[in-house]
PDB file of C-alpha atoms in Angstrom:
ATOM      1  CA  MET A  29     -24.575  38.693 -20.134  1.00 50.00           C
ATOM      2  CA  PRO A  30     -27.370  36.538 -20.176  1.00 56.00           C
ATOM      3  CA  ILE A  31     -28.416  33.977 -17.245  1.00 53.00           C
ATOM      4  CA  HIS A  32     -27.479  30.711 -18.874  1.00 44.00           C
ATOM      5  CA  LYS A  33     -24.090  32.252 -19.833  1.00 47.00           C
ATOM      6  CA  LEU A  34     -23.201  33.088 -16.077  1.00 42.00           C
ATOM      7  CA  PHE A  35     -24.611  30.270 -14.678  1.00 41.00           C
ATOM      8  CA  CYS A  36     -22.508  28.042 -17.454  1.00 43.00           C
ATOM      9  CA  ARG A  37     -19.425  30.652 -16.287  1.00 45.00           C
ATOM     10  CA  GLU A  38     -19.874  30.598 -12.483  1.00 43.00           C
ATOM     11  CA  LYS A  39     -19.930  26.172 -13.469  1.00 42.00           C
ATOM     12  CA  SER A  40     -16.923  26.556 -15.224  1.00 44.00           C
ATOM     13  CA  LEU A  41     -14.852  28.201 -12.750  1.00 41.00           C
ATOM     14  CA  SER A  42     -16.253  25.944  -9.832  1.00 45.00           C
ATOM     15  CA  ALA A  43     -14.646  23.113 -12.113  1.00 46.00           C
ATOM     16  CA  MET A  44     -11.768  24.815 -12.173  1.00 51.00           C
ATOM     17  CA  ALA A  45     -11.033  25.508  -8.929  1.00 52.00           C
ATOM     18  CA  ASN A  46     -12.183  21.789  -7.651  1.00 60.00           C
ATOM     19  CA  LYS A  47      -9.319  20.842 -10.161  1.00 66.00           C
ATOM     20  CA  ALA A  48      -6.575  23.071  -7.972  1.00 72.00           C
ATOM     21  CA  ARG A  49      -8.222  21.566  -4.735  1.00 85.00           C
ATOM     22  CA  ILE A  50      -5.428  20.140  -2.538  1.00 87.00           C
ATOM     23  CA  SER A  51      -5.353  16.652  -0.695  1.00 90.00           C
ATOM     24  CA  LYS A  52      -5.852  17.265   3.216  1.00 92.00           C
ATOM     25  CA  TRP A  53      -3.068  15.330   5.189  1.00 92.00           C
ATOM     26  CA  TYR A  54      -5.294  12.471   6.141  1.00 95.00           C
ATOM     27  CA  PHE A  55      -7.258  11.870   2.692  1.00 96.00           C
ATOM     28  CA  GLY A  56      -4.380   9.004   1.782  1.00 96.00           C
ATOM     29  CA  GLY A  57      -4.551   7.116   5.003  1.00 96.00           C
ATOM     30  CA  LEU A  58      -8.386   6.933   4.020  1.00 97.00           C
ATOM     31  CA  ALA A  59      -7.844   6.353   0.528  1.00 97.00           C
ATOM     32  CA  SER A  60      -5.756   3.208   1.368  1.00 97.00           C
ATOM     33  CA  ALA A  61      -7.996   1.933   3.770  1.00 96.00           C
ATOM     34  CA  GLY A  62     -10.985   2.092   1.707  1.00 96.00           C
ATOM     35  CA  ALA A  63      -8.731   0.252  -0.877  1.00 96.00           C
ATOM     36  CA  ALA A  64      -7.353  -2.824   1.504  1.00 94.00           C
ATOM     37  CA  CYS A  65     -11.077  -3.396   2.183  1.00 93.00           C
ATOM     38  CA  PHE A  66     -11.770  -4.340  -0.849  1.00 92.00           C
ATOM     39  CA  THR A  67      -8.395  -5.812  -1.781  1.00 91.00           C
ATOM     40  CA  HIS A  68      -7.555  -7.595   1.783  1.00 89.00           C
ATOM     41  CA  PRO A  69      -8.142 -11.532   0.732  1.00 88.00           C
ATOM     42  CA  LEU A  70      -5.671 -10.859  -2.303  1.00 82.00           C
ATOM     43  CA  ASP A  71      -2.890  -9.700   0.173  1.00 81.00           C
ATOM     44  CA  LEU A  72      -3.598 -13.182   2.200  1.00 80.00           C
ATOM     45  CA  LEU A  73      -2.878 -15.301  -0.309  1.00 79.00           C
ATOM     46  CA  LYS A  74       0.069 -13.189  -1.342  1.00 73.00           C
ATOM     47  CA  VAL A  75       1.524 -13.617   1.995  1.00 72.00           C
ATOM     48  CA  HIS A  76       0.656 -17.443   2.092  1.00 70.00           C
ATOM     49  CA  LEU A  77       2.360 -18.012  -1.172  1.00 71.00           C
ATOM     50  CA  GLN A  78       5.830 -15.994   0.061  1.00 65.00           C
ATOM     51  CA  THR A  79       5.578 -18.398   3.593  1.00 66.00           C
ATOM     52  CA  GLN A  80       4.645 -21.650   2.374  1.00 63.00           C
ATOM     53  CA  GLN A  81       7.686 -23.953   1.536  1.00 58.00           C
ATOM     54  CA  LYS A  82       5.116 -26.311  -0.514  1.00 60.00           C
ATOM     55  CA  LYS A  83       4.053 -25.249  -3.955  1.00 62.00           C
ATOM     56  CA  LEU A  84       0.676 -24.922  -4.087  1.00 64.00           C
ATOM     57  CA  SER A  85      -0.884 -22.701  -6.675  1.00 67.00           C
ATOM     58  CA  VAL A  86      -3.336 -19.812  -5.937  1.00 67.00           C
ATOM     59  CA  GLY A  87      -7.047 -21.740  -6.898  1.00 74.00           C
ATOM     60  CA  ARG A  88      -5.779 -24.240  -4.261  1.00 77.00           C
ATOM     61  CA  ASN A  89      -5.196 -21.921  -1.277  1.00 75.00           C
ATOM     62  CA  VAL A  90      -8.257 -20.353  -1.591  1.00 78.00           C
ATOM     63  CA  VAL A  91     -10.028 -23.684  -1.666  1.00 77.00           C
ATOM     64  CA  ASN A  92      -7.821 -24.836   1.403  1.00 78.00           C
ATOM     65  CA  ILE A  93      -8.732 -21.891   3.101  1.00 78.00           C
ATOM     66  CA  VAL A  94     -12.419 -21.583   2.351  1.00 82.00           C
ATOM     67  CA  ARG A  95     -12.857 -25.572   2.958  1.00 82.00           C
ATOM     68  CA  SER A  96     -11.466 -25.530   6.465  1.00 78.00           C
ATOM     69  CA  GLN A  97     -12.453 -22.416   7.730  1.00 79.00           C
ATOM     70  CA  GLY A  98     -14.828 -20.790   5.444  1.00 82.00           C
ATOM     71  CA  VAL A  99     -15.124 -17.636   3.428  1.00 83.00           C
ATOM     72  CA  LEU A 100     -14.738 -15.089   6.426  1.00 83.00           C
ATOM     73  CA  ALA A 101     -11.203 -16.397   6.845  1.00 82.00           C
ATOM     74  CA  LEU A 102     -10.587 -14.545   3.813  1.00 85.00           C
ATOM     75  CA  TYR A 103     -10.450 -11.438   5.771  1.00 88.00           C
ATOM     76  CA  SER A 104      -7.685 -12.734   8.823  1.00 84.00           C
ATOM     77  CA  GLY A 105      -6.400 -10.189   9.743  1.00 84.00           C
ATOM     78  CA  LEU A 106      -8.443  -7.218   8.051  1.00 91.00           C
ATOM     79  CA  SER A 107      -8.150  -4.774  11.682  1.00 92.00           C
ATOM     80  CA  ALA A 108      -4.485  -4.945  11.498  1.00 90.00           C
ATOM     81  CA  ALA A 109      -4.432  -4.205   7.536  1.00 91.00           C
ATOM     82  CA  LEU A 110      -6.518  -1.004   8.079  1.00 95.00           C
ATOM     83  CA  LEU A 111      -4.220  -0.337  11.019  1.00 94.00           C
ATOM     84  CA  ARG A 112      -1.197  -0.387   9.176  1.00 92.00           C
ATOM     85  CA  GLN A 113      -2.328   1.952   6.042  1.00 95.00           C
ATOM     86  CA  LEU A 114      -3.877   4.189   8.890  1.00 95.00           C
ATOM     87  CA  THR A 115      -0.508   4.562  10.249  1.00 94.00           C
ATOM     88  CA  TYR A 116       1.880   4.268   7.333  1.00 94.00           C
ATOM     89  CA  SER A 117      -0.255   5.293   4.551  1.00 96.00           C
ATOM     90  CA  THR A 118      -1.466   8.497   5.811  1.00 96.00           C
ATOM     91  CA  PHE A 119       1.979   9.812   6.785  1.00 96.00           C
ATOM     92  CA  ARG A 120       3.509   8.425   3.910  1.00 96.00           C
ATOM     93  CA  PHE A 121       1.086  10.625   1.946  1.00 96.00           C
ATOM     94  CA  ALA A 122       0.828  13.732   4.384  1.00 96.00           C
ATOM     95  CA  ALA A 123       4.319  13.706   4.208  1.00 96.00           C
ATOM     96  CA  TYR A 124       4.866  13.706   0.712  1.00 96.00           C
ATOM     97  CA  GLU A 125       2.382  16.470  -0.346  1.00 93.00           C
ATOM     98  CA  ALA A 126       3.586  18.290   2.721  1.00 94.00           C
ATOM     99  CA  ALA A 127       6.843  18.660   1.658  1.00 95.00           C
ATOM    100  CA  LYS A 128       6.118  19.203  -2.321  1.00 93.00           C
ATOM    101  CA  GLN A 129       3.746  22.308  -0.822  1.00 88.00           C
ATOM    102  CA  GLN A 130       6.604  23.652   1.034  1.00 91.00           C
ATOM    103  CA  LEU A 131       9.579  23.303  -1.483  1.00 92.00           C
ATOM    104  CA  PHE A 132       7.621  24.033  -4.087  1.00 90.00           C
ATOM    105  CA  SER A 133       5.167  27.316  -4.961  1.00 84.00           C
ATOM    106  CA  PRO A 134       1.534  26.408  -6.538  1.00 76.00           C
ATOM    107  CA  GLY A 135       1.798  26.119 -10.186  1.00 76.00           C
ATOM    108  CA  GLN A 136       5.145  25.161 -10.270  1.00 84.00           C
ATOM    109  CA  PRO A 137       6.413  22.005 -11.548  1.00 88.00           C
ATOM    110  CA  VAL A 138       8.138  19.379  -9.392  1.00 93.00           C
ATOM    111  CA  PRO A 139      11.142  17.782 -11.358  1.00 95.00           C
ATOM    112  CA  PHE A 140      10.653  13.777 -11.392  1.00 96.00           C
ATOM    113  CA  HIS A 141      14.163  13.617  -9.761  1.00 95.00           C
ATOM    114  CA  MET A 142      12.557  15.624  -6.811  1.00 96.00           C
ATOM    115  CA  LYS A 143       9.320  13.310  -6.591  1.00 96.00           C
ATOM    116  CA  MET A 144      11.391  10.393  -6.262  1.00 97.00           C
ATOM    117  CA  LEU A 145      13.662  11.736  -3.696  1.00 97.00           C
ATOM    118  CA  ILE A 146      10.492  12.994  -1.775  1.00 97.00           C
ATOM    119  CA  ALA A 147       8.790   9.816  -2.026  1.00 97.00           C
ATOM    120  CA  ALA A 148      11.893   7.840  -0.683  1.00 97.00           C
ATOM    121  CA  GLY A 149      12.053   9.709   2.409  1.00 97.00           C
ATOM    122  CA  SER A 150       8.090   9.822   2.885  1.00 97.00           C
ATOM    123  CA  GLY A 151       8.236   5.822   2.226  1.00 96.00           C
ATOM    124  CA  ALA A 152      10.928   5.443   4.836  1.00 96.00           C
ATOM    125  CA  CYS A 153       9.470   7.509   7.855  1.00 94.00           C
ATOM    126  CA  GLY A 154       6.456   6.127   7.032  1.00 94.00           C
ATOM    127  CA  GLY A 155       7.566   2.185   6.781  1.00 93.00           C
ATOM    128  CA  LEU A 156       8.840   2.504  10.011  1.00 92.00           C
ATOM    129  CA  ILE A 157       5.741   3.840  11.431  1.00 93.00           C
ATOM    130  CA  GLY A 158       3.620   1.165  10.018  1.00 92.00           C
ATOM    131  CA  SER A 159       5.901  -1.607  10.603  1.00 92.00           C
ATOM    132  CA  PRO A 160       4.683  -3.317  14.024  1.00 93.00           C
ATOM    133  CA  ALA A 161       0.906  -3.158  12.117  1.00 92.00           C
ATOM    134  CA  ASP A 162       2.330  -5.001   9.365  1.00 89.00           C
ATOM    135  CA  MET A 163       3.792  -7.459  11.303  1.00 89.00           C
ATOM    136  CA  ILE A 164       0.867  -8.038  12.879  1.00 91.00           C
ATOM    137  CA  ASN A 165      -0.573  -8.293   9.594  1.00 87.00           C
ATOM    138  CA  VAL A 166       1.335 -10.708   8.015  1.00 83.00           C
ATOM    139  CA  ARG A 167       0.639 -13.255  11.604  1.00 88.00           C
ATOM    140  CA  MET A 168      -2.667 -12.781  11.427  1.00 87.00           C
ATOM    141  CA  GLN A 169      -3.197 -13.798   7.815  1.00 81.00           C
ATOM    142  CA  ASN A 170      -1.026 -16.688   8.377  1.00 80.00           C
ATOM    143  CA  ASP A 171      -2.814 -18.044  10.857  1.00 83.00           C
ATOM    144  CA  VAL A 172      -5.299 -19.576   9.083  1.00 74.00           C
ATOM    145  CA  ILE A 173      -3.060 -21.925   7.082  1.00 73.00           C
ATOM    146  CA  LEU A 174      -1.447 -23.102  10.774  1.00 79.00           C
ATOM    147  CA  ALA A 175      -2.643 -26.011  12.601  1.00 82.00           C
ATOM    148  CA  PRO A 176      -4.988 -24.866  15.635  1.00 84.00           C
ATOM    149  CA  ASP A 177      -2.090 -25.769  18.281  1.00 86.00           C
ATOM    150  CA  LYS A 178       0.535 -23.577  16.470  1.00 86.00           C
ATOM    151  CA  ARG A 179      -2.148 -20.374  15.664  1.00 88.00           C
ATOM    152  CA  ARG A 180      -1.624 -16.745  17.557  1.00 89.00           C
ATOM    153  CA  ASN A 181      -5.234 -16.277  17.696  1.00 89.00           C
ATOM    154  CA  TYR A 182      -4.874 -12.671  18.011  1.00 93.00           C
ATOM    155  CA  LYS A 183      -8.602 -11.017  18.396  1.00 91.00           C
ATOM    156  CA  HIS A 184      -7.980  -8.248  16.409  1.00 92.00           C
ATOM    157  CA  ALA A 185      -4.917  -5.780  15.785  1.00 93.00           C
ATOM    158  CA  VAL A 186      -4.454  -4.254  18.988  1.00 94.00           C
ATOM    159  CA  ASP A 187      -4.914  -7.389  21.286  1.00 95.00           C
ATOM    160  CA  GLY A 188      -1.925  -9.013  18.913  1.00 93.00           C
ATOM    161  CA  LEU A 189       0.611  -5.359  19.327  1.00 94.00           C
ATOM    162  CA  ILE A 190       0.092  -5.977  23.314  1.00 95.00           C
ATOM    163  CA  ARG A 191       0.693  -9.572  23.043  1.00 95.00           C
ATOM    164  CA  VAL A 192       3.633  -9.366  21.042  1.00 94.00           C
ATOM    165  CA  LEU A 193       4.495  -6.230  23.771  1.00 93.00           C
ATOM    166  CA  ARG A 194       4.039  -8.646  26.736  1.00 94.00           C
ATOM    167  CA  GLU A 195       5.082 -11.630  25.165  1.00 93.00           C
ATOM    168  CA  GLU A 196       7.875 -11.095  22.966  1.00 91.00           C
ATOM    169  CA  GLY A 197       9.214  -7.525  24.061  1.00 91.00           C
ATOM    170  CA  VAL A 198       9.490  -4.005  22.000  1.00 90.00           C
ATOM    171  CA  ARG A 199      11.860  -5.353  19.191  1.00 89.00           C
ATOM    172  CA  THR A 200       9.679  -8.222  18.600  1.00 88.00           C
ATOM    173  CA  LEU A 201       7.018  -5.534  17.496  1.00 88.00           C
ATOM    174  CA  PHE A 202       9.369  -3.959  15.302  1.00 88.00           C
ATOM    175  CA  ALA A 203      10.840  -7.861  13.530  1.00 81.00           C
ATOM    176  CA  GLY A 204      11.279  -7.201   9.713  1.00 76.00           C
ATOM    177  CA  GLY A 205      11.360  -3.482  10.421  1.00 82.00           C
ATOM    178  CA  THR A 206      14.466  -2.795   7.829  1.00 84.00           C
ATOM    179  CA  THR A 207      12.649  -4.726   5.110  1.00 80.00           C
ATOM    180  CA  ALA A 208       9.957  -3.125   5.898  1.00 83.00           C
ATOM    181  CA  THR A 209      11.356   0.074   5.422  1.00 90.00           C
ATOM    182  CA  ALA A 210      13.095  -0.398   2.666  1.00 87.00           C
ATOM    183  CA  ARG A 211      10.100  -1.892   1.120  1.00 87.00           C
ATOM    184  CA  ALA A 212       7.949   1.021   1.906  1.00 92.00           C
ATOM    185  CA  ILE A 213      10.673   3.581   0.380  1.00 95.00           C
ATOM    186  CA  LEU A 214      10.488   1.803  -3.211  1.00 94.00           C
ATOM    187  CA  MET A 215       6.843   1.190  -2.667  1.00 95.00           C
ATOM    188  CA  THR A 216       6.252   4.949  -2.342  1.00 97.00           C
ATOM    189  CA  VAL A 217       8.831   5.621  -4.761  1.00 97.00           C
ATOM    190  CA  GLY A 218       6.945   3.274  -7.349  1.00 96.00           C
ATOM    191  CA  GLN A 219       3.433   4.587  -6.553  1.00 97.00           C
ATOM    192  CA  LEU A 220       3.589   8.416  -5.671  1.00 97.00           C
ATOM    193  CA  SER A 221       6.288   9.537  -7.766  1.00 97.00           C
ATOM    194  CA  PHE A 222       5.702   7.582 -10.821  1.00 97.00           C
ATOM    195  CA  TYR A 223       1.811   8.003 -10.494  1.00 98.00           C
ATOM    196  CA  ASP A 224       2.480  12.054 -10.148  1.00 95.00           C
ATOM    197  CA  GLN A 225       4.281  12.082 -13.179  1.00 96.00           C
ATOM    198  CA  VAL A 226       2.477   9.483 -15.451  1.00 97.00           C
ATOM    199  CA  LYS A 227      -0.561  11.551 -14.674  1.00 96.00           C
ATOM    200  CA  GLN A 228       0.949  14.746 -15.257  1.00 94.00           C
ATOM    201  CA  THR A 229       2.527  13.055 -18.684  1.00 96.00           C
ATOM    202  CA  LEU A 230      -1.042  12.019 -19.618  1.00 96.00           C
ATOM    203  CA  LEU A 231      -2.577  15.051 -19.240  1.00 94.00           C
ATOM    204  CA  ARG A 232      -0.126  17.238 -21.208  1.00 94.00           C
ATOM    205  CA  THR A 233      -0.930  14.463 -24.613  1.00 94.00           C
ATOM    206  CA  GLY A 234      -4.500  16.739 -25.101  1.00 91.00           C
ATOM    207  CA  TYR A 235      -5.714  13.104 -24.950  1.00 94.00           C
ATOM    208  CA  PHE A 236      -6.454  13.036 -21.105  1.00 95.00           C
ATOM    209  CA  ALA A 237      -8.770  15.172 -18.666  1.00 92.00           C
ATOM    210  CA  ASP A 238      -7.900  15.407 -14.488  1.00 92.00           C
ATOM    211  CA  ASP A 239     -10.762  12.918 -14.611  1.00 94.00           C
ATOM    212  CA  VAL A 240     -11.266   8.914 -13.621  1.00 95.00           C
ATOM    213  CA  THR A 241      -9.936   7.935 -16.713  1.00 96.00           C
ATOM    214  CA  ALA A 242      -6.388   9.403 -15.966  1.00 96.00           C
ATOM    215  CA  HIS A 243      -6.434   8.683 -12.706  1.00 97.00           C
ATOM    216  CA  PHE A 244      -7.491   4.925 -13.486  1.00 97.00           C
ATOM    217  CA  THR A 245      -4.197   4.895 -16.109  1.00 97.00           C
ATOM    218  CA  ALA A 246      -1.809   6.490 -14.640  1.00 97.00           C
ATOM    219  CA  SER A 247      -2.340   4.503 -10.932  1.00 97.00           C
ATOM    220  CA  LEU A 248      -2.101   1.203 -13.021  1.00 97.00           C
ATOM    221  CA  ILE A 249       1.030   1.750 -14.521  1.00 97.00           C
ATOM    222  CA  ALA A 250       2.455   3.179 -11.210  1.00 97.00           C
ATOM    223  CA  GLY A 251       0.672  -0.336  -9.835  1.00 95.00           C
ATOM    224  CA  GLY A 252       2.642  -2.069 -11.866  1.00 94.00           C
ATOM    225  CA  ILE A 253       6.167  -0.706 -11.524  1.00 95.00           C
ATOM    226  CA  ALA A 254       5.625  -0.515  -7.623  1.00 94.00           C
ATOM    227  CA  THR A 255       4.984  -4.163  -7.422  1.00 92.00           C
ATOM    228  CA  THR A 256       8.734  -5.016  -9.515  1.00 89.00           C
ATOM    229  CA  MET A 257      10.452  -2.815  -7.453  1.00 90.00           C
ATOM    230  CA  THR A 258       9.049  -3.993  -4.191  1.00 88.00           C
ATOM    231  CA  GLN A 259       8.924  -8.071  -4.733  1.00 87.00           C
ATOM    232  CA  PRO A 260      12.045  -9.306  -3.324  1.00 85.00           C
ATOM    233  CA  VAL A 261      12.277  -7.064  -0.713  1.00 82.00           C
ATOM    234  CA  ASP A 262       8.331  -8.316   0.221  1.00 80.00           C
ATOM    235  CA  VAL A 263       8.929 -12.004   0.061  1.00 82.00           C
ATOM    236  CA  ILE A 264      11.986 -10.858   2.723  1.00 83.00           C
ATOM    237  CA  LYS A 265      10.141  -8.744   4.691  1.00 75.00           C
ATOM    238  CA  THR A 266       6.848 -11.667   4.908  1.00 74.00           C
ATOM    239  CA  VAL A 267       9.251 -14.256   6.092  1.00 78.00           C
ATOM    240  CA  THR A 268      11.164 -12.063   8.710  1.00 77.00           C
ATOM    241  CA  MET A 269       7.848 -11.105  10.439  1.00 70.00           C
ATOM    242  CA  ASN A 270       6.282 -14.432  10.274  1.00 72.00           C
ATOM    243  CA  ALA A 271       9.364 -16.111  11.803  1.00 76.00           C
ATOM    244  CA  LYS A 272       9.175 -17.818  15.444  1.00 74.00           C
ATOM    245  CA  GLN A 273      11.999 -16.300  17.569  1.00 73.00           C
ATOM    246  CA  GLY A 274      15.424 -17.780  16.945  1.00 72.00           C
ATOM    247  CA  GLU A 275      14.183 -19.353  13.436  1.00 79.00           C
ATOM    248  CA  PHE A 276      16.743 -17.420  11.663  1.00 82.00           C
ATOM    249  CA  ARG A 277      20.529 -16.086  12.870  1.00 77.00           C
ATOM    250  CA  GLY A 278      20.034 -12.742  11.162  1.00 76.00           C
ATOM    251  CA  MET A 279      18.860 -11.285   7.513  1.00 80.00           C
ATOM    252  CA  TRP A 280      21.785 -13.369   5.591  1.00 82.00           C
ATOM    253  CA  HIS A 281      19.787 -16.651   7.161  1.00 86.00           C
ATOM    254  CA  ILE A 282      16.919 -15.223   5.732  1.00 83.00           C
ATOM    255  CA  ILE A 283      18.222 -14.366   2.799  1.00 84.00           C
ATOM    256  CA  THR A 284      19.962 -17.676   1.995  1.00 86.00           C
ATOM    257  CA  HIS A 285      16.859 -19.791   3.381  1.00 82.00           C
ATOM    258  CA  THR A 286      14.476 -17.991   0.477  1.00 81.00           C
ATOM    259  CA  ALA A 287      17.142 -18.519  -2.271  1.00 84.00           C
ATOM    260  CA  LYS A 288      17.068 -22.496  -1.870  1.00 82.00           C
ATOM    261  CA  LEU A 289      14.345 -21.972  -4.556  1.00 77.00           C
ATOM    262  CA  GLY A 290      16.361 -20.232  -7.112  1.00 77.00           C
ATOM    263  CA  PRO A 291      15.978 -16.503  -8.457  1.00 75.00           C
ATOM    264  CA  ARG A 292      12.104 -17.353  -8.735  1.00 76.00           C
ATOM    265  CA  GLY A 293      12.195 -17.610  -4.811  1.00 78.00           C
ATOM    266  CA  PHE A 294      12.534 -13.794  -4.523  1.00 82.00           C
ATOM    267  CA  PHE A 295       9.715 -13.284  -6.703  1.00 80.00           C
ATOM    268  CA  ARG A 296       7.109 -15.960  -4.975  1.00 78.00           C
ATOM    269  CA  GLY A 297       3.348 -14.745  -5.108  1.00 73.00           C
ATOM    270  CA  TYR A 298       4.120 -11.845  -7.703  1.00 81.00           C
ATOM    271  CA  VAL A 299       1.092 -12.366  -9.623  1.00 80.00           C
ATOM    272  CA  PRO A 300      -1.686 -12.658  -6.958  1.00 72.00           C
ATOM    273  CA  ARG A 301       0.429  -9.560  -5.424  1.00 77.00           C
ATOM    274  CA  PHE A 302       0.079  -7.727  -9.003  1.00 86.00           C
ATOM    275  CA  VAL A 303      -3.423  -8.867  -8.832  1.00 82.00           C
ATOM    276  CA  ARG A 304      -3.523  -7.349  -5.197  1.00 80.00           C
ATOM    277  CA  LEU A 305      -1.837  -4.431  -5.569  1.00 90.00           C
ATOM    278  CA  GLY A 306      -2.694  -3.511  -9.265  1.00 92.00           C
ATOM    279  CA  PRO A 307      -6.592  -2.955  -8.124  1.00 93.00           C
ATOM    280  CA  HIS A 308      -5.235  -1.321  -4.394  1.00 94.00           C
ATOM    281  CA  THR A 309      -3.254   1.031  -6.401  1.00 96.00           C
ATOM    282  CA  VAL A 310      -5.985   2.166  -8.960  1.00 97.00           C
ATOM    283  CA  LEU A 311      -8.682   2.174  -6.171  1.00 97.00           C
ATOM    284  CA  MET A 312      -6.041   4.346  -3.549  1.00 97.00           C
ATOM    285  CA  PHE A 313      -5.385   6.632  -6.434  1.00 98.00           C
ATOM    286  CA  VAL A 314      -9.128   6.858  -7.515  1.00 97.00           C
ATOM    287  CA  PHE A 315     -10.503   7.376  -3.924  1.00 97.00           C
ATOM    288  CA  LEU A 316      -7.949   9.424  -3.162  1.00 97.00           C
ATOM    289  CA  GLU A 317      -8.388  11.856  -6.024  1.00 96.00           C
ATOM    290  CA  GLN A 318     -12.286  12.084  -5.255  1.00 95.00           C
ATOM    291  CA  LEU A 319     -11.620  13.456  -1.408  1.00 96.00           C
ATOM    292  CA  ARG A 320      -9.222  16.272  -3.249  1.00 94.00           C
ATOM    293  CA  LEU A 321     -11.929  17.109  -5.874  1.00 92.00           C
ATOM    294  CA  ASN A 322     -14.650  17.008  -3.849  1.00 92.00           C
ATOM    295  CA  PHE A 323     -13.014  17.418  -0.490  1.00 93.00           C
ATOM    296  CA  GLY A 324      -9.727  19.052  -0.551  1.00 91.00           C
ATOM    297  CA  ASP A 325      -8.410  22.578   0.266  1.00 87.00           C
ATOM    298  CA  LEU A 326      -8.622  25.236  -2.311  1.00 82.00           C
ATOM    299  CA  PRO A 327      -4.606  26.551  -2.416  1.00 74.00           C
ATOM    300  CA  SER A 328      -3.911  29.886  -0.726  1.00 67.00           C
ATOM    301  CA  VAL A 329      -3.377  32.977  -2.406  1.00 54.00           C
ATOM    302  CA  SER A 330      -0.358  35.086  -1.215  1.00 50.00           C
TER     303      SER A 330
END
């Protein structure tokens, strides 16, 4: 066989092997943390819109924050956001992929309803594990709009966790854990199972290859679905985690408090949240796929 044809054949086989690679268990957390570095300011604005009682536009919020505390204030709570992704997202991605590999053999198609069930279980466990970091993240982000005497002033995520344990107890550390878990279930179903399904559908059309174009398209659609599914729960979770001790009597009190603004109250911050979650989902899956294609494990042959 001519050398150039042999080289092309080896190159083709190498490319096929790369497409078949499987993500390592920690790739999801790394990809999510990388995406968070780019989208954190948008997440911060989303928290502000959900917790404020006065209706201020996104632009006005940005101006107020930058004018009073500088541009770096838009990255308040970044350490907690990274800690959250490295706990919550690492676990949900790892559990999702592990469950699929255990229940289905390599190359065997996974039914969509099974993807949703696996994603729901993975999201529930990940949401509970990531709840403390999520609460610290919300508090650190909200600090920049509070009066100086009312700020918690956590130095970083670990400092926040230690102070909550010392000053408020373990129960407070998991405040909003129920809504965080419910949100994580919906988020994981919306992101992971729908991304899987949409990507599979795109590849079947013959117009897409397993490349950045397919990854971008599938992740953008998954981001829109996940935003719509989780927005009401996310609003309740944010209010719960940011509440002071004794401010609300229970979950129903928080719901009625939010409902005072009407049905739209449960969708406060929807646009900035999609503007944040859309790019975050796209970056997360693009990073994840690049990690898989370049550094993933080859499937074992039995």
